[in-house]
Short mmCIF file of C-alpha atoms in Angstrom, two decimals:
data_model
loop_
_atom_site.label_atom_id
_atom_site.label_comp_id
_atom_site.label_asym_id
_atom_site.label_seq_id
_atom_site.Cartn_x
_atom_site.Cartn_y
_atom_site.Cartn_z
CA UNK A 1 -27.31 3.00 -43.54
CA UNK A 2 -30.98 4.81 -43.19
CA UNK A 3 -31.82 6.10 -40.54
CA UNK A 4 -35.54 6.70 -41.31
CA UNK A 5 -38.33 8.72 -39.75
CA UNK A 6 -41.67 10.10 -40.12
CA UNK A 7 -42.97 8.14 -43.58
CA UNK A 8 -42.76 4.73 -44.60
CA UNK A 9 -41.48 2.91 -47.10
CA UNK A 10 -42.25 0.22 -49.27
CA UNK A 11 -39.81 -1.68 -51.36
CA UNK A 12 -38.97 -5.43 -52.70
CA UNK A 13 -36.07 -7.47 -51.82
CA UNK A 14 -34.76 -11.13 -52.48
CA UNK A 15 -35.12 -11.39 -48.87
CA UNK A 16 -35.66 -9.41 -45.55
CA UNK A 17 -33.43 -10.26 -42.84
CA UNK A 18 -35.03 -9.03 -39.53
CA UNK A 19 -32.07 -7.64 -36.75
CA UNK A 20 -28.77 -6.43 -37.41
CA UNK A 21 -26.32 -8.03 -35.28
CA UNK A 22 -23.49 -10.56 -36.34
CA UNK A 23 -26.26 -13.34 -37.71
CA UNK A 24 -28.44 -11.31 -39.17
CA UNK A 25 -25.07 -8.95 -41.26
CA UNK A 26 -23.74 -12.34 -42.09
CA UNK A 27 -26.99 -14.22 -43.94
CA UNK A 28 -27.22 -10.53 -45.58
CA UNK A 29 -22.91 -10.34 -46.53
CA UNK A 30 -23.54 -13.48 -47.75
CA UNK A 31 -26.57 -13.63 -49.68
CA UNK A 32 -26.36 -10.34 -51.66
CA UNK A 33 -22.13 -11.69 -52.03
CA UNK A 34 -23.86 -14.32 -54.09
CA UNK A 35 -26.36 -12.17 -55.98
CA UNK A 36 -29.53 -11.73 -54.23
CA UNK A 37 -30.62 -8.10 -53.32
CA UNK A 38 -31.23 -7.96 -48.97
CA UNK A 39 -32.65 -5.88 -46.32
CA UNK A 40 -31.86 -5.49 -42.77
CA UNK A 41 -34.25 -3.84 -40.45
CA UNK A 42 -33.01 -3.69 -37.37
CA UNK A 43 -35.00 -1.99 -34.21
CA UNK A 44 -31.93 -0.58 -32.67
CA UNK A 45 -30.85 3.34 -33.37
CA UNK A 46 -26.89 1.03 -33.76
CA UNK A 47 -26.23 -2.30 -34.96
CA UNK A 48 -23.82 -4.88 -33.71
CA UNK A 49 -27.44 -6.94 -31.41
CA UNK A 50 -26.42 -8.12 -28.53
CA UNK A 51 -22.30 -6.50 -28.95
CA UNK A 52 -21.44 -2.71 -28.42
CA UNK A 53 -18.82 -1.37 -27.81
CA UNK A 54 -19.47 2.63 -26.22
CA UNK A 55 -17.91 5.48 -24.36
CA UNK A 56 -18.59 5.67 -20.72
CA UNK A 57 -16.90 9.00 -19.32
CA UNK A 58 -14.16 9.44 -21.40
CA UNK A 59 -13.15 5.24 -21.43
CA UNK A 60 -14.33 3.44 -23.85
CA UNK A 61 -15.94 -0.22 -22.54
CA UNK A 62 -17.18 -2.86 -24.26
CA UNK A 63 -20.66 -3.86 -22.81
CA UNK A 64 -21.85 -6.92 -24.82
CA UNK A 65 -20.11 -9.73 -25.77
CA UNK A 66 -16.32 -9.39 -27.02
CA UNK A 67 -14.22 -12.82 -26.63
CA UNK A 68 -12.87 -14.83 -28.97
CA UNK A 69 -11.17 -18.42 -28.11
CA UNK A 70 -9.18 -20.31 -30.88
CA UNK A 71 -12.12 -23.30 -31.23
CA UNK A 72 -14.48 -20.29 -33.19
CA UNK A 73 -12.73 -20.18 -36.37
CA UNK A 74 -15.80 -19.51 -38.42
CA UNK A 75 -15.60 -15.90 -36.30
CA UNK A 76 -11.57 -15.54 -36.15
CA UNK A 77 -12.02 -16.40 -40.46
CA UNK A 78 -14.38 -13.50 -40.51
CA UNK A 79 -12.29 -10.94 -38.38
CA UNK A 80 -9.15 -11.97 -41.32
CA UNK A 81 -11.77 -10.89 -43.58
CA UNK A 82 -12.84 -8.06 -42.48
CA UNK A 83 -9.30 -6.52 -41.40
CA UNK A 84 -9.95 -6.81 -37.86
CA UNK A 85 -7.12 -7.31 -35.48
CA UNK A 86 -7.59 -9.24 -32.01
CA UNK A 87 -4.91 -8.57 -28.73
CA UNK A 88 -4.92 -11.35 -26.15
CA UNK A 89 -6.44 -11.13 -22.47
CA UNK A 90 -4.13 -10.10 -19.95
CA UNK A 91 -3.49 -13.05 -17.64
CA UNK A 92 0.08 -12.83 -16.35
CA UNK A 93 0.38 -13.31 -13.06
CA UNK A 94 -1.70 -15.20 -9.75
CA UNK A 95 -5.27 -15.99 -9.69
CA UNK A 96 -7.63 -15.57 -6.35
CA UNK A 97 -10.04 -18.43 -5.55
CA UNK A 98 -12.58 -17.42 -2.86
CA UNK A 99 -14.08 -20.27 -0.86
CA UNK A 100 -16.90 -20.80 1.46
CA UNK A 101 -15.24 -19.81 4.33
CA UNK A 102 -15.44 -15.83 2.23
CA UNK A 103 -10.71 -16.03 2.49
CA UNK A 104 -8.39 -14.85 -0.55
CA UNK A 105 -6.34 -17.26 -1.61
CA UNK A 106 -3.87 -16.67 -4.97
CA UNK A 107 -3.45 -19.72 -6.87
CA UNK A 108 -1.43 -19.92 -10.39
CA UNK A 109 -2.98 -23.49 -13.06
CA UNK A 110 -5.82 -24.05 -13.61
CA UNK A 111 -7.08 -26.04 -10.37
CA UNK A 112 -8.53 -24.30 -7.71
CA UNK A 113 -6.26 -24.13 -4.51
CA UNK A 114 -9.28 -26.40 -2.62
CA UNK A 115 -9.43 -29.57 -0.43
CA UNK A 116 -7.80 -32.51 -1.88
CA UNK A 117 -11.18 -33.98 -1.18
CA UNK A 118 -12.73 -31.42 -3.55
CA UNK A 119 -9.95 -31.14 -5.95
CA UNK A 120 -10.92 -34.90 -6.37
CA UNK A 121 -14.37 -34.76 -6.44
CA UNK A 122 -14.27 -31.80 -9.26
CA UNK A 123 -11.69 -33.17 -11.65
CA UNK A 124 -14.19 -36.77 -11.66
CA UNK A 125 -17.41 -34.42 -12.23
CA UNK A 126 -15.68 -32.93 -15.07
CA UNK A 127 -14.40 -36.50 -16.56
CA UNK A 128 -18.27 -37.35 -16.26
CA UNK A 129 -19.48 -34.17 -18.24
CA UNK A 130 -16.99 -34.36 -20.21
CA UNK A 131 -17.86 -38.22 -21.49
CA UNK A 132 -21.26 -37.18 -21.77
CA UNK A 133 -20.24 -34.22 -24.18
CA UNK A 134 -18.49 -36.20 -25.58
CA UNK A 135 -21.62 -38.61 -26.42
CA UNK A 136 -23.97 -35.77 -26.47
CA UNK A 137 -22.19 -33.46 -29.02
CA UNK A 138 -23.71 -29.54 -30.03
CA UNK A 139 -25.10 -30.40 -33.47
CA UNK A 140 -28.46 -32.85 -31.75
CA UNK A 141 -27.93 -33.34 -27.83
CA UNK A 142 -31.84 -34.62 -28.04
CA UNK A 143 -30.81 -37.68 -29.46
CA UNK A 144 -28.65 -39.02 -26.16
CA UNK A 145 -30.13 -42.29 -25.39
CA UNK A 146 -30.07 -40.71 -21.66
CA UNK A 147 -31.56 -36.87 -23.43
CA UNK A 148 -34.75 -37.28 -21.56
CA UNK A 149 -33.49 -38.46 -18.40
CA UNK A 150 -30.76 -35.75 -18.40
CA UNK A 151 -33.76 -33.23 -19.55
CA UNK A 152 -35.68 -33.13 -16.36
CA UNK A 153 -33.35 -33.43 -13.74
CA UNK A 154 -31.53 -30.09 -12.75
CA UNK A 155 -27.92 -29.27 -13.14
CA UNK A 156 -28.58 -28.80 -9.62
CA UNK A 157 -29.69 -32.15 -8.90
CA UNK A 158 -27.57 -33.60 -10.69
CA UNK A 159 -24.34 -32.37 -9.48
CA UNK A 160 -25.40 -34.29 -6.45
CA UNK A 161 -26.43 -37.28 -7.30
CA UNK A 162 -22.96 -37.15 -8.47
CA UNK A 163 -21.16 -35.86 -5.28
CA UNK A 164 -21.28 -35.06 -1.41
CA UNK A 165 -19.32 -32.08 -1.86
CA UNK A 166 -20.58 -29.21 -1.76
CA UNK A 167 -18.11 -26.53 -2.60
CA UNK A 168 -17.04 -28.97 -5.61
CA UNK A 169 -21.08 -28.95 -6.70
CA UNK A 170 -20.76 -25.17 -6.97
CA UNK A 171 -17.58 -24.41 -8.57
CA UNK A 172 -18.76 -26.56 -11.10
CA UNK A 173 -21.66 -25.51 -11.49
CA UNK A 174 -20.34 -21.82 -11.59
CA UNK A 175 -19.00 -22.25 -15.07
CA UNK A 176 -22.24 -22.86 -16.68
CA UNK A 177 -24.65 -21.28 -14.56
CA UNK A 178 -23.01 -17.95 -13.47
CA UNK A 179 -20.61 -18.29 -16.37
CA UNK A 180 -22.27 -18.86 -18.78
CA UNK A 181 -26.27 -19.27 -19.07
CA UNK A 182 -26.40 -16.82 -16.06
CA UNK A 183 -30.02 -18.81 -14.65
CA UNK A 184 -29.63 -20.97 -11.00
CA UNK A 185 -28.49 -24.21 -11.80
CA UNK A 186 -31.59 -24.98 -10.42
CA UNK A 187 -34.24 -23.15 -13.32
CA UNK A 188 -31.91 -24.76 -16.41
CA UNK A 189 -31.10 -28.99 -17.61
CA UNK A 190 -28.42 -31.01 -17.02
CA UNK A 191 -29.00 -31.83 -20.95
CA UNK A 192 -28.62 -27.85 -21.32
CA UNK A 193 -25.17 -27.90 -19.30
CA UNK A 194 -23.83 -30.65 -21.72
CA UNK A 195 -24.61 -28.49 -24.21
CA UNK A 196 -23.40 -25.62 -23.47
CA UNK A 197 -20.00 -27.46 -23.21
CA UNK A 198 -20.10 -29.74 -26.09
CA UNK A 199 -20.59 -26.43 -28.33
CA UNK A 200 -16.78 -25.42 -26.56
CA UNK A 201 -15.04 -28.86 -27.61
CA UNK A 202 -15.45 -30.64 -24.07
CA UNK A 203 -16.37 -29.46 -20.67
CA UNK A 204 -12.57 -29.31 -19.71
CA UNK A 205 -12.45 -26.37 -22.90
CA UNK A 206 -15.04 -24.36 -20.84
CA UNK A 207 -13.36 -24.30 -17.31
CA UNK A 208 -9.76 -22.73 -19.03
CA UNK A 209 -10.70 -19.51 -18.85
CA UNK A 210 -7.40 -19.09 -20.74
CA UNK A 211 -9.25 -20.69 -24.26
CA UNK A 212 -12.61 -19.91 -23.44
CA UNK A 213 -11.45 -15.94 -23.27
CA UNK A 214 -8.20 -15.92 -24.83
CA UNK A 215 -8.42 -12.98 -26.80
CA UNK A 216 -10.16 -9.20 -28.12
CA UNK A 217 -10.95 -7.31 -30.83
CA UNK A 218 -9.25 -3.80 -31.14
CA UNK A 219 -11.95 -1.51 -31.11
CA UNK A 220 -14.13 -3.58 -29.74
CA UNK A 221 -16.76 -6.21 -30.92
CA UNK A 222 -18.74 -4.16 -32.38
CA UNK A 223 -17.11 -3.44 -35.06
CA UNK A 224 -17.13 -6.87 -36.36
CA UNK A 225 -21.44 -5.79 -37.21
CA UNK A 226 -19.78 -2.02 -38.20
CA UNK A 227 -18.13 -3.15 -40.88
CA UNK A 228 -20.57 -5.34 -42.48
CA UNK A 229 -23.38 -3.33 -42.30
CA UNK A 230 -20.74 -0.64 -43.98
CA UNK A 231 -20.79 -2.55 -46.77
CA UNK A 232 -24.08 -3.22 -47.39
CA UNK A 233 -24.72 0.33 -47.21
CA UNK A 234 -28.60 2.02 -47.54
CA UNK A 235 -29.49 -1.77 -47.58
CA UNK A 236 -29.16 -1.54 -43.56
CA UNK A 237 -32.01 0.44 -42.09
CA UNK A 238 -32.00 1.78 -38.24
CA UNK A 239 -34.88 2.82 -35.99
CA UNK A 240 -37.38 0.52 -37.90
CA UNK A 241 -38.92 -2.21 -35.10
CA UNK A 242 -40.15 -4.75 -37.39
CA UNK A 243 -44.20 -5.06 -35.64
CA UNK A 244 -45.86 -7.89 -38.80
CA UNK A 245 -44.43 -10.24 -40.86
CA UNK A 246 -46.99 -11.49 -43.20
CA UNK A 247 -46.87 -14.67 -44.99
CA UNK A 248 -47.67 -18.02 -47.00
CA UNK A 249 -46.17 -21.21 -48.38
CA UNK A 250 -43.77 -21.56 -51.02
CA UNK A 251 -44.50 -23.75 -53.56
CA UNK A 252 -42.14 -23.35 -55.78
CA UNK A 253 -39.41 -21.29 -58.10
CA UNK A 254 -41.89 -18.99 -60.32
CA UNK A 255 -44.00 -18.69 -57.17
CA UNK A 256 -45.13 -14.93 -56.42
CA UNK A 257 -46.16 -16.12 -52.88
CA UNK A 258 -43.41 -15.09 -50.17
CA UNK A 259 -43.54 -12.54 -47.44
CA UNK A 260 -44.25 -8.96 -46.61
CA UNK A 261 -42.70 -7.43 -43.42
CA UNK A 262 -44.21 -4.32 -41.89
CA UNK A 263 -42.11 -2.18 -39.49
CA UNK A 264 -42.40 1.47 -38.18
CA UNK A 265 -40.50 3.33 -41.44
CA UNK A 266 -40.08 0.56 -43.86
CA UNK A 267 -42.12 -2.37 -45.42
CA UNK A 268 -40.55 -5.17 -47.34
CA UNK A 269 -41.40 -7.37 -49.68
CA UNK A 270 -39.63 -10.71 -49.91
CA UNK A 271 -38.84 -14.02 -51.29
CA UNK A 272 -38.20 -15.05 -47.99
CA UNK A 273 -37.67 -13.55 -44.09
CA UNK A 274 -34.63 -14.11 -41.77
CA UNK A 275 -35.68 -14.04 -38.68
CA UNK A 276 -32.52 -12.85 -36.83
CA UNK A 277 -32.94 -11.83 -33.44
CA UNK A 278 -33.02 -13.81 -30.18
CA UNK A 279 -36.59 -16.21 -29.58
CA UNK A 280 -37.37 -14.26 -26.45
CA UNK A 281 -38.09 -11.90 -28.86
CA UNK A 282 -39.93 -13.72 -31.46
CA UNK A 283 -43.27 -12.73 -30.06
CA UNK A 284 -42.75 -9.36 -30.18
CA UNK A 285 -43.50 -9.61 -34.23
CA UNK A 286 -47.25 -10.25 -34.92
CA UNK A 287 -47.29 -13.07 -37.45
CA UNK A 288 -49.77 -13.49 -40.46
CA UNK A 289 -51.49 -16.07 -40.51
CA UNK A 290 -49.80 -17.08 -37.05
CA UNK A 291 -46.68 -19.68 -36.24
CA UNK A 292 -47.57 -23.27 -35.97
CA UNK A 293 -48.33 -24.53 -32.84
CA UNK A 294 -45.23 -26.18 -32.23
CA UNK A 295 -43.56 -22.87 -32.85
CA UNK A 296 -45.53 -20.60 -30.16
CA UNK A 297 -45.50 -23.26 -27.09
CA UNK A 298 -40.94 -24.02 -27.99
CA UNK A 299 -40.84 -20.08 -27.72
CA UNK A 300 -41.99 -19.60 -24.52
CA UNK A 301 -39.59 -22.58 -23.33
CA UNK A 302 -37.02 -20.55 -23.88
CA UNK A 303 -35.31 -17.53 -21.73
CA UNK A 304 -32.67 -15.54 -21.47
CA UNK A 305 -30.32 -14.74 -17.87
CA UNK A 306 -29.36 -12.42 -15.90
CA UNK A 307 -26.02 -10.50 -15.34
CA UNK A 308 -24.99 -7.19 -14.57
CA UNK A 309 -21.56 -7.13 -16.19
CA UNK A 310 -19.60 -4.58 -14.13
CA UNK A 311 -17.15 -1.92 -15.31
CA UNK A 312 -14.22 -0.23 -12.93
CA UNK A 313 -11.40 2.18 -15.04
CA UNK A 314 -7.93 2.69 -12.69
CA UNK A 315 -5.72 5.24 -13.03
CA UNK A 316 -3.65 1.99 -13.59
CA UNK A 317 -3.68 -2.07 -13.17
CA UNK A 318 -2.66 -1.79 -10.27
CA UNK A 319 -3.12 -5.33 -9.62
CA UNK A 320 -0.71 -6.76 -11.55
CA UNK A 321 2.35 -4.90 -9.79
CA UNK A 322 1.08 -6.85 -7.16
CA UNK A 323 2.09 -9.99 -8.99
CA UNK A 324 -1.74 -10.73 -10.10
CA UNK A 325 -3.39 -11.39 -13.07
CA UNK A 326 -6.96 -9.48 -12.66
CA UNK A 327 -8.63 -12.87 -12.52
CA UNK A 328 -10.97 -13.83 -9.38
CA UNK A 329 -13.70 -16.37 -9.10
CA UNK A 330 -16.00 -17.63 -6.19
CA UNK A 331 -18.87 -19.43 -6.37
CA UNK A 332 -20.19 -17.88 -2.95
CA UNK A 333 -19.24 -13.89 -3.54
CA UNK A 334 -21.78 -11.32 -5.23
CA UNK A 335 -18.97 -10.90 -8.00
CA UNK A 336 -18.88 -14.97 -8.81
CA UNK A 337 -15.94 -13.64 -11.99
CA UNK A 338 -13.67 -10.77 -12.14
CA UNK A 339 -11.03 -10.54 -14.94
CA UNK A 340 -8.03 -7.54 -16.26
CA UNK A 341 -10.15 -6.20 -18.97
CA UNK A 342 -8.25 -3.66 -19.96
CA UNK A 343 -8.09 -2.25 -23.32
CA UNK A 344 -5.51 -2.43 -26.15
CA UNK A 345 -2.54 -0.22 -25.79
CA UNK A 346 -4.29 1.06 -22.57
CA UNK A 347 -2.11 2.89 -20.24
CA UNK A 348 -5.36 2.84 -18.04
CA UNK A 349 -6.37 -0.98 -15.76
CA UNK A 350 -10.42 -1.84 -16.84
CA UNK A 351 -11.56 -4.27 -14.52
CA UNK A 352 -14.65 -6.91 -15.72
CA UNK A 353 -16.79 -8.56 -12.97
CA UNK A 354 -20.20 -10.43 -13.53
CA UNK A 355 -23.07 -10.30 -11.05
CA UNK A 356 -25.64 -13.21 -12.25
CA UNK A 357 -28.91 -14.60 -11.43
CA UNK A 358 -30.40 -14.45 -7.96
CA UNK A 359 -27.36 -12.27 -7.06
CA UNK A 360 -28.20 -10.08 -9.53
CA UNK A 361 -31.62 -9.94 -8.19
CA UNK A 362 -30.67 -8.65 -5.16
CA UNK A 363 -27.95 -6.08 -6.42
CA UNK A 364 -30.83 -4.46 -8.04
CA UNK A 365 -32.84 -3.83 -5.51
CA UNK A 366 -31.01 -1.83 -3.84
CA UNK A 367 -30.26 1.78 -4.84
CA UNK A 368 -27.54 2.70 -7.22
CA UNK A 369 -24.93 5.01 -4.66
CA UNK A 370 -25.44 1.23 -2.51
CA UNK A 371 -25.06 -1.40 -5.12
CA UNK A 372 -21.72 0.06 -6.50
CA UNK A 373 -20.26 -0.26 -3.10
CA UNK A 374 -21.53 -3.68 -2.48
CA UNK A 375 -20.32 -5.30 -6.31
CA UNK A 376 -16.50 -2.75 -5.87
CA UNK A 377 -16.08 -4.60 -2.05
CA UNK A 378 -16.66 -7.59 -3.53
CA UNK A 379 -14.10 -7.00 -6.38
CA UNK A 380 -11.42 -5.41 -3.24
CA UNK A 381 -12.26 -9.29 -2.01
CA UNK A 382 -10.73 -10.63 -4.89
CA UNK A 383 -7.66 -7.77 -5.43
CA UNK A 384 -7.31 -5.08 -2.77
CA UNK A 385 -8.42 -2.02 -1.23
CA UNK A 386 -7.01 0.18 -3.93
CA UNK A 387 -10.36 -1.50 -6.34
CA UNK A 388 -12.72 0.72 -4.11
CA UNK A 389 -12.17 4.01 -5.78
CA UNK A 390 -12.39 3.76 -9.74
CA UNK A 391 -12.21 6.39 -12.32
CA UNK A 392 -15.13 5.07 -13.75
CA UNK A 393 -18.00 2.69 -12.94
CA UNK A 394 -20.87 1.11 -15.02
CA UNK A 395 -22.97 -1.55 -15.19
CA UNK A 396 -23.99 -3.06 -18.35
CA UNK A 397 -27.84 -3.89 -17.72
CA UNK A 398 -28.92 -6.04 -21.02
CA UNK A 399 -31.82 -6.72 -19.07
CA UNK A 400 -33.52 -3.49 -19.17
CA UNK A 401 -32.68 -2.90 -23.00
CA UNK A 402 -36.36 -3.22 -24.24
CA UNK A 403 -34.45 -5.24 -28.00
CA UNK A 404 -32.50 -7.72 -24.97
CA UNK A 405 -34.12 -8.22 -22.39
CA UNK A 406 -31.40 -10.56 -20.93
CA UNK A 407 -28.75 -11.87 -21.40
CA UNK A 408 -26.09 -13.82 -22.67
CA UNK A 409 -28.53 -15.96 -25.03
CA UNK A 410 -31.24 -18.13 -23.96
CA UNK A 411 -31.66 -21.42 -23.29
CA UNK A 412 -34.81 -23.63 -22.17
CA UNK A 413 -36.37 -24.46 -19.02
CA UNK A 414 -36.81 -27.98 -17.21
CA UNK A 415 -37.26 -30.78 -20.59
CA UNK A 416 -37.34 -28.09 -23.00
CA UNK A 417 -34.47 -28.71 -24.82
CA UNK A 418 -35.10 -32.49 -25.80
CA UNK A 419 -38.92 -31.60 -26.46
CA UNK A 420 -38.49 -28.72 -28.39
CA UNK A 421 -34.46 -28.52 -29.76
CA UNK A 422 -35.07 -30.39 -32.71
CA UNK A 423 -37.32 -27.78 -34.92
CA UNK A 424 -35.44 -24.87 -33.27
CA UNK A 425 -33.60 -24.25 -36.55
CA UNK A 426 -36.19 -25.24 -39.35
CA UNK A 427 -38.13 -23.06 -41.41
CA UNK A 428 -41.74 -22.19 -41.36
CA UNK A 429 -42.29 -21.98 -44.46
CA UNK A 430 -40.68 -18.75 -45.85
CA UNK A 431 -39.35 -17.44 -43.09
CA UNK A 432 -35.43 -18.67 -41.31
CA UNK A 433 -34.72 -18.40 -38.11
CA UNK A 434 -30.71 -17.12 -37.08
CA UNK A 435 -28.86 -15.73 -33.60
CA UNK A 436 -26.35 -17.57 -31.79
CA UNK A 437 -29.15 -19.23 -29.04
CA UNK A 438 -30.08 -21.94 -31.65
CA UNK A 439 -26.42 -22.50 -32.64
CA UNK A 440 -24.58 -25.72 -32.62
CA UNK A 441 -20.88 -25.13 -32.38
CA UNK A 442 -20.41 -21.42 -30.77
CA UNK A 443 -24.43 -21.58 -28.95
CA UNK A 444 -24.60 -17.75 -27.16
CA UNK A 445 -20.86 -16.63 -29.05
CA UNK A 446 -20.69 -14.24 -31.90
CA UNK A 447 -18.99 -17.33 -33.57
CA UNK A 448 -22.52 -19.12 -33.55
CA UNK A 449 -24.20 -16.32 -34.93
CA UNK A 450 -21.78 -15.88 -37.81
CA UNK A 451 -22.16 -19.40 -38.03
CA UNK A 452 -25.87 -19.68 -37.67
CA UNK A 453 -25.71 -16.32 -41.18
CA UNK A 454 -23.58 -18.39 -42.88
CA UNK A 455 -25.72 -22.04 -42.63
CA UNK A 456 -28.86 -18.84 -43.14
CA UNK A 457 -27.51 -17.46 -45.71
CA UNK A 458 -26.12 -20.61 -47.80
CA UNK A 459 -30.06 -22.27 -47.94
CA UNK A 460 -31.46 -19.19 -48.95
CA UNK A 461 -29.17 -19.10 -52.03
CA UNK A 462 -30.06 -22.76 -53.18
CA UNK A 463 -33.25 -22.27 -52.59
CA UNK A 464 -33.29 -18.84 -54.97
CA UNK A 465 -31.99 -20.93 -56.95
CA UNK A 466 -33.95 -24.33 -57.14
CA UNK A 467 -37.09 -22.74 -55.58
CA UNK A 468 -36.63 -25.94 -53.30
CA UNK A 469 -37.15 -25.86 -48.90
CA UNK A 470 -35.80 -28.83 -46.87
CA UNK A 471 -36.80 -29.79 -43.76
CA UNK A 472 -39.83 -26.96 -43.97
CA UNK A 473 -42.61 -26.89 -41.42
CA UNK A 474 -46.59 -25.98 -42.84
CA UNK A 475 -48.70 -23.66 -41.46
CA UNK A 476 -50.37 -26.39 -39.78
CA UNK A 477 -47.32 -27.81 -38.07
#
């Protein structure tokens, strides 16, 4: 990998990839293996995008994406290919639920310890959502016959049309809102919620933390990108933010037209470009000529959510001694979810908690010492007073990062998905898009990033071999 400074280098490649996260690197690796030349330009001084393993006060923490679920077969295959091993998340013992009364209750099994009526309402809502997920699917939910109606009502209000039980609505909403999209349930549509569940196979899968949060990668998820980057060597250029992408239409296999991508350190002339960053960063690049009108509009309707990922490291995993798994849920708590996040064969114990959307807004208004106190107090409500005194405490704040600006991934505002979703993966001339934010299966996850990278590499290999590009939009669309 190159760290280039103080000069601009000009190179030529078949394909230039913008972004050295899992999707961009998967695309680059696939293209290189198919015999094409590539260059990967990355704004950060590291690879991995929204996956990052860091050492904080002597503790190894996965400050970004980290989990692997059984349905994420593209990621699992890649892990095997790269020689990376996984380990299971610790989950032995009771979980803790805090309901509207604020009292922690230990429980086992999948269903929260709620009243019979609330449980029945939660189960009924899950059945309705599973049916809608099955009808819509992950590939094209905008084709569902009720897509527009489902996309123009917020998930919050739709749930309350279905049920009069506020606790049931809050709990079901939590799995999508705070748990996945990291936005308030009133700010995204029911169709967006259905897509989120469809990409996991069903809403039932999404509410099963033993399925969604099944395994982790030994050494951290960022090592996936690091190993791919090591294969690509000098073709991965770090600390090189892309400023301008000049492009022209592609007419056939013999054309000399293509793209010129200008970064702070390197100019790349290529046949094709892959923009492998989240949609909220597309506009950080100046396009010449400008992108089509529809692209400009679409990108303005996509945004990332907000979450504080809290890491607390203790001398021992004390909760295990008390028969607790370290798992806790509460729709009303500042920390809506907490899990045992202890590293592989680590004698210390690590907890990870999540503070999402409006609750994160409130926490960021506080000075750091008070924020820490409030967050640790919320974790202690689940797991006891020993949680108040970690040896290491760290908050992952992806929204403050220049080249991310939110977490975990982008979603549409009300009405945006059925209006624009069908075009989010469509190339614009020689420009292709590749990231987890626009994946079908694996949406929002590293698995989706890998799937999109593989799809993009396969499509560009076909185009480079035949000169025929499918489903591209022209300049004036």
